[in-house]
PDB file of N, CA and C in Angstrom:
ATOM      1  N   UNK A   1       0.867   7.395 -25.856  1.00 42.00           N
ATOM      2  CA  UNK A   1       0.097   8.585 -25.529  1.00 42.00           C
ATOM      3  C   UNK A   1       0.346   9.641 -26.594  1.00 42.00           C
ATOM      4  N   UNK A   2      -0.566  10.124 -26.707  1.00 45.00           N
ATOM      5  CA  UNK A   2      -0.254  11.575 -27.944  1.00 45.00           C
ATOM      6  C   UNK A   2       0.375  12.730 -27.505  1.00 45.00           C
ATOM      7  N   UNK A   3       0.805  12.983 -28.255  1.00 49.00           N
ATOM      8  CA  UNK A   3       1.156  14.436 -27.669  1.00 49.00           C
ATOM      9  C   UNK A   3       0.551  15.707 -27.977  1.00 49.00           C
ATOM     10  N   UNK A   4       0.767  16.488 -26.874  1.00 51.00           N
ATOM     11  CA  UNK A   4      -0.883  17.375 -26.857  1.00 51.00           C
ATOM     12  C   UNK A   4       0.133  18.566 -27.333  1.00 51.00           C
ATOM     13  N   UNK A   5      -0.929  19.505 -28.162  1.00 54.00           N
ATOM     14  CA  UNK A   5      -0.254  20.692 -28.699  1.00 54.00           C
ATOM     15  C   UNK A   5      -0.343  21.728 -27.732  1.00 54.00           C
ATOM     16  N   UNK A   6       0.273  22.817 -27.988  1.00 54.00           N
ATOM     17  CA  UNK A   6       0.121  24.322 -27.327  1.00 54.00           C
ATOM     18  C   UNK A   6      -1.174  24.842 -27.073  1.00 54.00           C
ATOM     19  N   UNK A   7      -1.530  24.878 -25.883  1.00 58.00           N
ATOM     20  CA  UNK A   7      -2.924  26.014 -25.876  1.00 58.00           C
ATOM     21  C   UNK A   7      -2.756  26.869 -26.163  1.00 58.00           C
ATOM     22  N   UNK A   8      -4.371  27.628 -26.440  1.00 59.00           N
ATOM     23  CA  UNK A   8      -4.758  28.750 -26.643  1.00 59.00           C
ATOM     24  C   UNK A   8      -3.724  29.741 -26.385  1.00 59.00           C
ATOM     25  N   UNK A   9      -3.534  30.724 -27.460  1.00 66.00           N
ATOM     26  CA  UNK A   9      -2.514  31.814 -26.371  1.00 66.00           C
ATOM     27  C   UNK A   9      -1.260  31.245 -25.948  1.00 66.00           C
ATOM     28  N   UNK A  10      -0.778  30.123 -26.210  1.00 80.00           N
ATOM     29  CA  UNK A  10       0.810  30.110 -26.349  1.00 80.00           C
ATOM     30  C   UNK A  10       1.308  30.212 -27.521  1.00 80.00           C
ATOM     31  N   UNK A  11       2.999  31.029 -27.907  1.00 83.00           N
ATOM     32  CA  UNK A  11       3.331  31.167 -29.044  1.00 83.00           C
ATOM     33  C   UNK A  11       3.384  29.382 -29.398  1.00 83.00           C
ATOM     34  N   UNK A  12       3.149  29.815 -31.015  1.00 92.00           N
ATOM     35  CA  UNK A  12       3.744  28.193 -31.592  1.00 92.00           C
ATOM     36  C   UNK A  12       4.296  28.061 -32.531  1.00 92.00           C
ATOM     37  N   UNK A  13       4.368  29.782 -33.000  1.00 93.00           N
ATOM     38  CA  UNK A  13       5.035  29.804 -34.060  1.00 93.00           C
ATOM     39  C   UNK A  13       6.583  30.876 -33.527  1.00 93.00           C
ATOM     40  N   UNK A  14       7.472  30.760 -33.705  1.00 96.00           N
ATOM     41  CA  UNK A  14       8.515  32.171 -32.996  1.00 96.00           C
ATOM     42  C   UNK A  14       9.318  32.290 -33.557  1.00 96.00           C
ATOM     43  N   UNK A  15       9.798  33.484 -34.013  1.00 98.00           N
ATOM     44  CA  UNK A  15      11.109  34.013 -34.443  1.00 98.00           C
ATOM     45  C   UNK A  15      11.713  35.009 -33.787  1.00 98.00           C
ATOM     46  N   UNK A  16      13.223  34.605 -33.803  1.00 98.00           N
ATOM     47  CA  UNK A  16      13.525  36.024 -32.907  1.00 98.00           C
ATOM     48  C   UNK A  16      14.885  36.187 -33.748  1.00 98.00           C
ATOM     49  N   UNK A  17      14.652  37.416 -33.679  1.00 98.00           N
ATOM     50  CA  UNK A  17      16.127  38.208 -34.545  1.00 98.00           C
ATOM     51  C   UNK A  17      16.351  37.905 -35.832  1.00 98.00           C
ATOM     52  N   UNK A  18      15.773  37.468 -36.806  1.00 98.00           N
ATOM     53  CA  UNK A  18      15.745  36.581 -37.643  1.00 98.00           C
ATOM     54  C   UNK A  18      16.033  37.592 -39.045  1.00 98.00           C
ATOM     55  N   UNK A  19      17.585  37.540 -39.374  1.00 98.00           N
ATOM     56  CA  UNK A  19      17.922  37.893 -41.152  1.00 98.00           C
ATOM     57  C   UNK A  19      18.276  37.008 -41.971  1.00 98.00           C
ATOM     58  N   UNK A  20      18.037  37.793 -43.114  1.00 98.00           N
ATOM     59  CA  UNK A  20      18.118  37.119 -44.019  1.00 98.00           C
ATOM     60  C   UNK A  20      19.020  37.981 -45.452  1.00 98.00           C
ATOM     61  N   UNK A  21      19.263  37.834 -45.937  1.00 97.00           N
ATOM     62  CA  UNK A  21      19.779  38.674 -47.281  1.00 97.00           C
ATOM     63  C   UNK A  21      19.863  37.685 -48.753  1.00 97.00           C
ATOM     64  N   UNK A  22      19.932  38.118 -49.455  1.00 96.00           N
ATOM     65  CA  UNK A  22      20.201  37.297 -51.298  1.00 96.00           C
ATOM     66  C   UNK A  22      21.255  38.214 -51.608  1.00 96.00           C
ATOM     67  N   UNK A  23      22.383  38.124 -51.593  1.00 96.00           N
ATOM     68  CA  UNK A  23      23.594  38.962 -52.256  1.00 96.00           C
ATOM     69  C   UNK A  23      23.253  40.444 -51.291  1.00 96.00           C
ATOM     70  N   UNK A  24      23.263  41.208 -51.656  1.00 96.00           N
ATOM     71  CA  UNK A  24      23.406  42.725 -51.351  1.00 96.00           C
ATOM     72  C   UNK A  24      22.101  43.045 -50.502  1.00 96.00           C
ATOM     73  N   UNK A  25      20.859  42.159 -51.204  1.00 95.00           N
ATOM     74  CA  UNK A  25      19.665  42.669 -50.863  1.00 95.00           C
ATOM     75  C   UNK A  25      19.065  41.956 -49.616  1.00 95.00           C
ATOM     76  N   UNK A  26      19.072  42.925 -48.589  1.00 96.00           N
ATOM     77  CA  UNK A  26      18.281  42.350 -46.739  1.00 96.00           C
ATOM     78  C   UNK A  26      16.884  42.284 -46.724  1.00 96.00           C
ATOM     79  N   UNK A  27      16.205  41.127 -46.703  1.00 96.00           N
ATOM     80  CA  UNK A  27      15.096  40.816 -47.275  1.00 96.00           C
ATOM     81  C   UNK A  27      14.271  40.875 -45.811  1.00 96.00           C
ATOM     82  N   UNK A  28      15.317  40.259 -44.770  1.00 97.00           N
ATOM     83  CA  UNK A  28      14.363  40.384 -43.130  1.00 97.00           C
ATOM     84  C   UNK A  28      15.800  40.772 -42.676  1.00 97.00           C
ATOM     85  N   UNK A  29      15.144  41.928 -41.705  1.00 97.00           N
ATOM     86  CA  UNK A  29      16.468  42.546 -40.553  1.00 97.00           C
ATOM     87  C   UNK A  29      16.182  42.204 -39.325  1.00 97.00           C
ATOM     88  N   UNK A  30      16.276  41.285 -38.477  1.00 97.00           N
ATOM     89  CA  UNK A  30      16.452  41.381 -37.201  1.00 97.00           C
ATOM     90  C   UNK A  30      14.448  40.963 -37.001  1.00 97.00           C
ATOM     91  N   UNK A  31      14.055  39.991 -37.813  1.00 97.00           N
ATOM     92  CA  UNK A  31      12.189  40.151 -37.508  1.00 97.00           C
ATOM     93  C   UNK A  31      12.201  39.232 -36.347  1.00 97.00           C
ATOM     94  N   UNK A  32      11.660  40.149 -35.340  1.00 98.00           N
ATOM     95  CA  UNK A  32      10.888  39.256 -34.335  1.00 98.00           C
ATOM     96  C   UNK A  32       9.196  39.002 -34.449  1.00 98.00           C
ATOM     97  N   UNK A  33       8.409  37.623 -34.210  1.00 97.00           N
ATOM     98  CA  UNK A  33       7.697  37.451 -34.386  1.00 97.00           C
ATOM     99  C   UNK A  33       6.870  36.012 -33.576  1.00 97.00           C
ATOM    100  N   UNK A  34       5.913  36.596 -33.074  1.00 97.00           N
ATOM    101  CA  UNK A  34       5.208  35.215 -32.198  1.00 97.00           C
ATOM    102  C   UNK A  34       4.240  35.091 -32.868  1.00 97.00           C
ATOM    103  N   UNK A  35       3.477  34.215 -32.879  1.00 96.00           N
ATOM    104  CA  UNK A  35       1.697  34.048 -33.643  1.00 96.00           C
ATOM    105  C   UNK A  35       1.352  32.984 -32.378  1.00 96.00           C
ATOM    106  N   UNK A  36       0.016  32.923 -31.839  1.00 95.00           N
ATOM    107  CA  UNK A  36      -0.191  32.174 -31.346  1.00 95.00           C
ATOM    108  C   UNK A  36      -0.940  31.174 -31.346  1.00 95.00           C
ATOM    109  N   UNK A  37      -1.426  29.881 -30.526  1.00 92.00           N
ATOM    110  CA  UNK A  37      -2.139  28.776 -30.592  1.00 92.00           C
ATOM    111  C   UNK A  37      -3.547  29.495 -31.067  1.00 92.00           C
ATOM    112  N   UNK A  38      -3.876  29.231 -31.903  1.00 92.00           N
ATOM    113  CA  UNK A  38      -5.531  29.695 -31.961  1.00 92.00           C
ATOM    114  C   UNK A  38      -5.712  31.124 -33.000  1.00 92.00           C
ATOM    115  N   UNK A  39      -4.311  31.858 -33.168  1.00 94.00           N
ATOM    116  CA  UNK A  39      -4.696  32.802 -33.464  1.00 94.00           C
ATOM    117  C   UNK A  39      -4.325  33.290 -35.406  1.00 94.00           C
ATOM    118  N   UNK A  40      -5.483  34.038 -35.551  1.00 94.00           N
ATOM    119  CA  UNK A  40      -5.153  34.185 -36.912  1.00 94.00           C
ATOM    120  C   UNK A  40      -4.653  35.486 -37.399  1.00 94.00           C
ATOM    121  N   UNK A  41      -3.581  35.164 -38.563  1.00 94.00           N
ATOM    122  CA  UNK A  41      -2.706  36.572 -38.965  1.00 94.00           C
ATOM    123  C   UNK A  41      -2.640  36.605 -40.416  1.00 94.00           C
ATOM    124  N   UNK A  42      -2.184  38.113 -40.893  1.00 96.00           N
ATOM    125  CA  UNK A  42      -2.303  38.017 -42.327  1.00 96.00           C
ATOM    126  C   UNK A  42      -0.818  38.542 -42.648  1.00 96.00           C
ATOM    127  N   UNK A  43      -0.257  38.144 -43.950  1.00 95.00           N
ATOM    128  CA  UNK A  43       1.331  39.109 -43.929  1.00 95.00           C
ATOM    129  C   UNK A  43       0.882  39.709 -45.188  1.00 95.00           C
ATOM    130  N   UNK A  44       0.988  40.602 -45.010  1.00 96.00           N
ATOM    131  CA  UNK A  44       0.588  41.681 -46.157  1.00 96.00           C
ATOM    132  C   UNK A  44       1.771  42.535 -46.358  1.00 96.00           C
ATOM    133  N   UNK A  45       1.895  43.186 -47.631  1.00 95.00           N
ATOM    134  CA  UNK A  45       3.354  44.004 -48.143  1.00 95.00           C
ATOM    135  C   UNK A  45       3.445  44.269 -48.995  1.00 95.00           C
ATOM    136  N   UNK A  46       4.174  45.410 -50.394  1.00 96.00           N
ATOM    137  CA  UNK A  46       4.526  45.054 -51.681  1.00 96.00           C
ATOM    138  C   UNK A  46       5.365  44.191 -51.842  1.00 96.00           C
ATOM    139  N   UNK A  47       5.045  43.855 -53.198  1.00 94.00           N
ATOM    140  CA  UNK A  47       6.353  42.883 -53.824  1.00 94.00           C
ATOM    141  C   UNK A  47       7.307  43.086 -53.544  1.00 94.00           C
ATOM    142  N   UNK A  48       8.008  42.167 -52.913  1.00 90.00           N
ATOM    143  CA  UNK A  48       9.859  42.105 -52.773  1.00 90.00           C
ATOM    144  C   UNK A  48       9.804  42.540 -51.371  1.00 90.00           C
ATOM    145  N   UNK A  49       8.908  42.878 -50.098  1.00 93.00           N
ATOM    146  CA  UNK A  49       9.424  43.308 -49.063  1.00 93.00           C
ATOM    147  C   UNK A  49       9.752  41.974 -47.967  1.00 93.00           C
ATOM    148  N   UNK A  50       9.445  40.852 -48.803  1.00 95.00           N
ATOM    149  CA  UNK A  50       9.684  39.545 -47.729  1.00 95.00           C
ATOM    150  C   UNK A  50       9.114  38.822 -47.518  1.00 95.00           C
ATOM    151  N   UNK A  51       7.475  38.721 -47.809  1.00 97.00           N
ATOM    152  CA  UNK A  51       6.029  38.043 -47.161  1.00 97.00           C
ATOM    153  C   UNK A  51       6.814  36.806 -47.579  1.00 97.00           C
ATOM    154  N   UNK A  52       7.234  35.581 -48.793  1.00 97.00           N
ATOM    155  CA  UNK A  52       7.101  34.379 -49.172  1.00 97.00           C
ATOM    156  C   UNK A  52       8.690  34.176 -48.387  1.00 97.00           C
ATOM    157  N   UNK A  53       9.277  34.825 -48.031  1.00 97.00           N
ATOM    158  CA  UNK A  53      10.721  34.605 -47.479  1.00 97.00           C
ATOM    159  C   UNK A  53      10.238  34.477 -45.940  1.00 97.00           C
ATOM    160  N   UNK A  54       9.250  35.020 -45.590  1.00 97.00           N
ATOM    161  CA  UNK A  54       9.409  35.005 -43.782  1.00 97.00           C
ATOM    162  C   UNK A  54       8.372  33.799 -44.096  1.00 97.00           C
ATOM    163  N   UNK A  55       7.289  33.755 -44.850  1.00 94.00           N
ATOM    164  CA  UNK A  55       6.708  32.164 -44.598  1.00 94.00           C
ATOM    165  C   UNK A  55       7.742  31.075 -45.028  1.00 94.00           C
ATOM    166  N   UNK A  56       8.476  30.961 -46.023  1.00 94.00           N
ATOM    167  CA  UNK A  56       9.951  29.947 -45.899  1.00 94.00           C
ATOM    168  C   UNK A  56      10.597  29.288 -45.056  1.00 94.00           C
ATOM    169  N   UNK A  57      11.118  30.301 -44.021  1.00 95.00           N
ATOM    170  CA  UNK A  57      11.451  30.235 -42.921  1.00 95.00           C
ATOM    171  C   UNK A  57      10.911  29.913 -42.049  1.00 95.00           C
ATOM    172  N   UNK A  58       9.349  29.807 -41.619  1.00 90.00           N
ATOM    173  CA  UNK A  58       8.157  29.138 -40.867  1.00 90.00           C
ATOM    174  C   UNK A  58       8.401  27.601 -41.526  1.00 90.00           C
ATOM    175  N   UNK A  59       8.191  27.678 -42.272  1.00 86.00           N
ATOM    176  CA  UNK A  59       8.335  26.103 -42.756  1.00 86.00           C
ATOM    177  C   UNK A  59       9.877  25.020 -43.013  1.00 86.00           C
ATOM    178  N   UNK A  60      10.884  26.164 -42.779  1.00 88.00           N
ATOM    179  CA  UNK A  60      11.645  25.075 -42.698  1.00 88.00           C
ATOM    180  C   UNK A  60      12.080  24.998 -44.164  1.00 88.00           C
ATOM    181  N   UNK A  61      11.771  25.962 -45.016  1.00 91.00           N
ATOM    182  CA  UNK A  61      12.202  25.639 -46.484  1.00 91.00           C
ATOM    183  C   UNK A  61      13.746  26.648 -46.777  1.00 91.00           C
ATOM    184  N   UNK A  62      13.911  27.699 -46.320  1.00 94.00           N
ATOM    185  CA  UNK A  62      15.064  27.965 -46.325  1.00 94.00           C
ATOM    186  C   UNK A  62      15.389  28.567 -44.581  1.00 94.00           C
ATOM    187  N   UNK A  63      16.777  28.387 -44.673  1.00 95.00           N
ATOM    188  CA  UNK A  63      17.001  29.175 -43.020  1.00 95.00           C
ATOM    189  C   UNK A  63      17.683  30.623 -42.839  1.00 95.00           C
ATOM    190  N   UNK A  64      17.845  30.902 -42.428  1.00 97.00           N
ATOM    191  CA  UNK A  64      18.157  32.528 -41.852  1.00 97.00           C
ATOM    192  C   UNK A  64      19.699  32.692 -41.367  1.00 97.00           C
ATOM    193  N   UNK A  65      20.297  33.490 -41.896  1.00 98.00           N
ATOM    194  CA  UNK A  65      21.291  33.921 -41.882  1.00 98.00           C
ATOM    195  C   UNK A  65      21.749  34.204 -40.806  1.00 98.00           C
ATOM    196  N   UNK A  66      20.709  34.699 -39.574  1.00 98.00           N
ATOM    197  CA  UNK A  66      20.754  34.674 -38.351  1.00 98.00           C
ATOM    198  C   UNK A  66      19.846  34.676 -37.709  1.00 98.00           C
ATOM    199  N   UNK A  67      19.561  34.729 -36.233  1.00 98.00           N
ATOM    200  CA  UNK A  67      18.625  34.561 -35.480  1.00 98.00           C
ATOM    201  C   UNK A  67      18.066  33.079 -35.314  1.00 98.00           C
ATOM    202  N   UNK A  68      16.746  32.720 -35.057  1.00 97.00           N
ATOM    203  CA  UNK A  68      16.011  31.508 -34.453  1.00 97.00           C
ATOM    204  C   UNK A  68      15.097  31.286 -34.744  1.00 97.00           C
ATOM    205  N   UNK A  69      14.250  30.116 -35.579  1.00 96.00           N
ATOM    206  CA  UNK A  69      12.879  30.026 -35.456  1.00 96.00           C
ATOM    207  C   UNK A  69      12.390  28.531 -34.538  1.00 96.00           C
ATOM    208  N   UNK A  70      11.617  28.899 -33.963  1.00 95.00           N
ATOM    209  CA  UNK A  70      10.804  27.854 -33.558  1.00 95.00           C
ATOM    210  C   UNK A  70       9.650  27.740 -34.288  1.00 95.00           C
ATOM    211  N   UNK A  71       9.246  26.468 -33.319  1.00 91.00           N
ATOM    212  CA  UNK A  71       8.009  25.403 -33.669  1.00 91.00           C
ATOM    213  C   UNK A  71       7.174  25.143 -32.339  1.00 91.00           C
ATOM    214  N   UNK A  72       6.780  25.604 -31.751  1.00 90.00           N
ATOM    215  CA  UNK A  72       6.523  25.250 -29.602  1.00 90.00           C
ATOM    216  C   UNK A  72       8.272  25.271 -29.251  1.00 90.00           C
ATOM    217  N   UNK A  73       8.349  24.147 -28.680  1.00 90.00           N
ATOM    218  CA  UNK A  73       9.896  24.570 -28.059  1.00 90.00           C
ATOM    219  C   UNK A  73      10.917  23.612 -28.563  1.00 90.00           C
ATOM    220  N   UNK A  74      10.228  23.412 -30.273  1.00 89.00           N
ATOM    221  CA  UNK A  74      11.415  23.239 -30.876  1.00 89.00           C
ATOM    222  C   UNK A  74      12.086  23.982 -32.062  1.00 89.00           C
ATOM    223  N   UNK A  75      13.545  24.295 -32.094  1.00 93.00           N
ATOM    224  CA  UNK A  75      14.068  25.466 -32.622  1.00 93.00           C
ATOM    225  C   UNK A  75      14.417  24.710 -34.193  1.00 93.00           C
ATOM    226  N   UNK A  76      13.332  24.854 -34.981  1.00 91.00           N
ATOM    227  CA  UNK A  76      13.842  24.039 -36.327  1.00 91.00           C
ATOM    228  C   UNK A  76      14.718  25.223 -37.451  1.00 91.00           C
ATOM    229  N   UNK A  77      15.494  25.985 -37.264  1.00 92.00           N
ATOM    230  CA  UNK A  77      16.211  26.202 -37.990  1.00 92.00           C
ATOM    231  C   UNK A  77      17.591  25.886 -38.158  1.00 92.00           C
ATOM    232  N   UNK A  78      17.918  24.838 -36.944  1.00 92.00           N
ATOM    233  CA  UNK A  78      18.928  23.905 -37.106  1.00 92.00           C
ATOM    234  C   UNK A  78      18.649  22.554 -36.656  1.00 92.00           C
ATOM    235  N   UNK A  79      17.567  22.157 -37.443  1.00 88.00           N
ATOM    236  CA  UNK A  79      16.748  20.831 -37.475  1.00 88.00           C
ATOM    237  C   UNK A  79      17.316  20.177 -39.103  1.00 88.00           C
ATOM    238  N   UNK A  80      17.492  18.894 -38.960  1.00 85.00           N
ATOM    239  CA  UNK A  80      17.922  18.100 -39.783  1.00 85.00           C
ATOM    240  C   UNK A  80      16.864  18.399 -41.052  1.00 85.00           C
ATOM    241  N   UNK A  81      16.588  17.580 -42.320  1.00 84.00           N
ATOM    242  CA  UNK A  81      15.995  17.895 -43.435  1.00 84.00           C
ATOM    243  C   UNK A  81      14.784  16.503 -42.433  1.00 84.00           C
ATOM    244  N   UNK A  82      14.934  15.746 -41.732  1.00 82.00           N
ATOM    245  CA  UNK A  82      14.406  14.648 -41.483  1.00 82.00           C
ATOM    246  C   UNK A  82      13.825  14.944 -40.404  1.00 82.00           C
ATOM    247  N   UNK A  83      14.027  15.869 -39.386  1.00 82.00           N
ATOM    248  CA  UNK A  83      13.328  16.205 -38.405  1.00 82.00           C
ATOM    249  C   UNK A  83      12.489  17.280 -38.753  1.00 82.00           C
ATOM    250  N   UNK A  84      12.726  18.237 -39.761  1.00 83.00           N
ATOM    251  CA  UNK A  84      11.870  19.156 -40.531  1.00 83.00           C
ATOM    252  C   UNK A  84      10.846  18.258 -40.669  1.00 83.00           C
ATOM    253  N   UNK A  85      10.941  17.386 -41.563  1.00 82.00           N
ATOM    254  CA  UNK A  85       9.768  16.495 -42.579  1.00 82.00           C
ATOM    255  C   UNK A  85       8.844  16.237 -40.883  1.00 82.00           C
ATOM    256  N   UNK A  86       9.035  15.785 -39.763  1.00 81.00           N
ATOM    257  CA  UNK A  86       7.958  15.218 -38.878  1.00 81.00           C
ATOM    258  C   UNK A  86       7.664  17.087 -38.360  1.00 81.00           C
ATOM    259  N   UNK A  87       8.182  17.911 -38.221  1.00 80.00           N
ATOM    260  CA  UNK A  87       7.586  19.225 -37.535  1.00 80.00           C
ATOM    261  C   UNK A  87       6.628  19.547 -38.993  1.00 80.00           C
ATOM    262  N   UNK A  88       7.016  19.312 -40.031  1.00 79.00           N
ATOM    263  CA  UNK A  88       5.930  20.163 -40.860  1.00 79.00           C
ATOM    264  C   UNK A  88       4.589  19.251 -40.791  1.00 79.00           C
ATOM    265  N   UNK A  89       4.747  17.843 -40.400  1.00 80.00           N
ATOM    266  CA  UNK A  89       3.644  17.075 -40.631  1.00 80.00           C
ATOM    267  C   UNK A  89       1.867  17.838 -39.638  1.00 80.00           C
ATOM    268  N   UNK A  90       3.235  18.766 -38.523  1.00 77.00           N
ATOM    269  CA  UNK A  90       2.168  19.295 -37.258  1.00 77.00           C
ATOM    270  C   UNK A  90       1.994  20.783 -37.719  1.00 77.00           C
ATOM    271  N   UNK A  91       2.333  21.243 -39.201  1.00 70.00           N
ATOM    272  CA  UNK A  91       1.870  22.657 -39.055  1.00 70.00           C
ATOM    273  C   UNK A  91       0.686  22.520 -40.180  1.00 70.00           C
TER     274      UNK A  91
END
């Protein structure tokens, strides 16, 4: 049987509390963030305020110093490099 994704209007993307830093410099403080099934968003910012660092972290390419990201109700920021590879296959 397949497995059916998130409806409409459930988060599927989530972060909660989520920092980050490079040496000295705090790139995300504490970002909370839902997006939902269906819905479309834009990250807009100047240079250097975070946009390619908080999509990173959606994907599983680097992780966060603290806090949580999910995927539906799975928390891939302490997901193997091998369980990453099958969650990105669904984003």
């Amino acid at each position: 049987m397949a497995q059916q994704g998130p409806g409409v209007g459930e988060a599927v993307i989530r972060l909660v509390g989520v920092r980050k830093r490079f040496g000295a410099q705090v790139v995300l403080d504490g970002l909370d963030l839902e997006i939902a099934a269906g819905q479309t968003i834009v990250v807009l910012g100047p240079s250097g305020s975070g946009k390619s660092v908080l999509l990173k972290h959606i994907v599983g390419l680097i992780r966060p110093d603290s806090g949580e990201v999910w995927f539906g109700d799975q928390r891939v920021d302490t997901m193997s490099e091998r369980g990453l590879g099958a969650v990105r296959k669904q984003i």
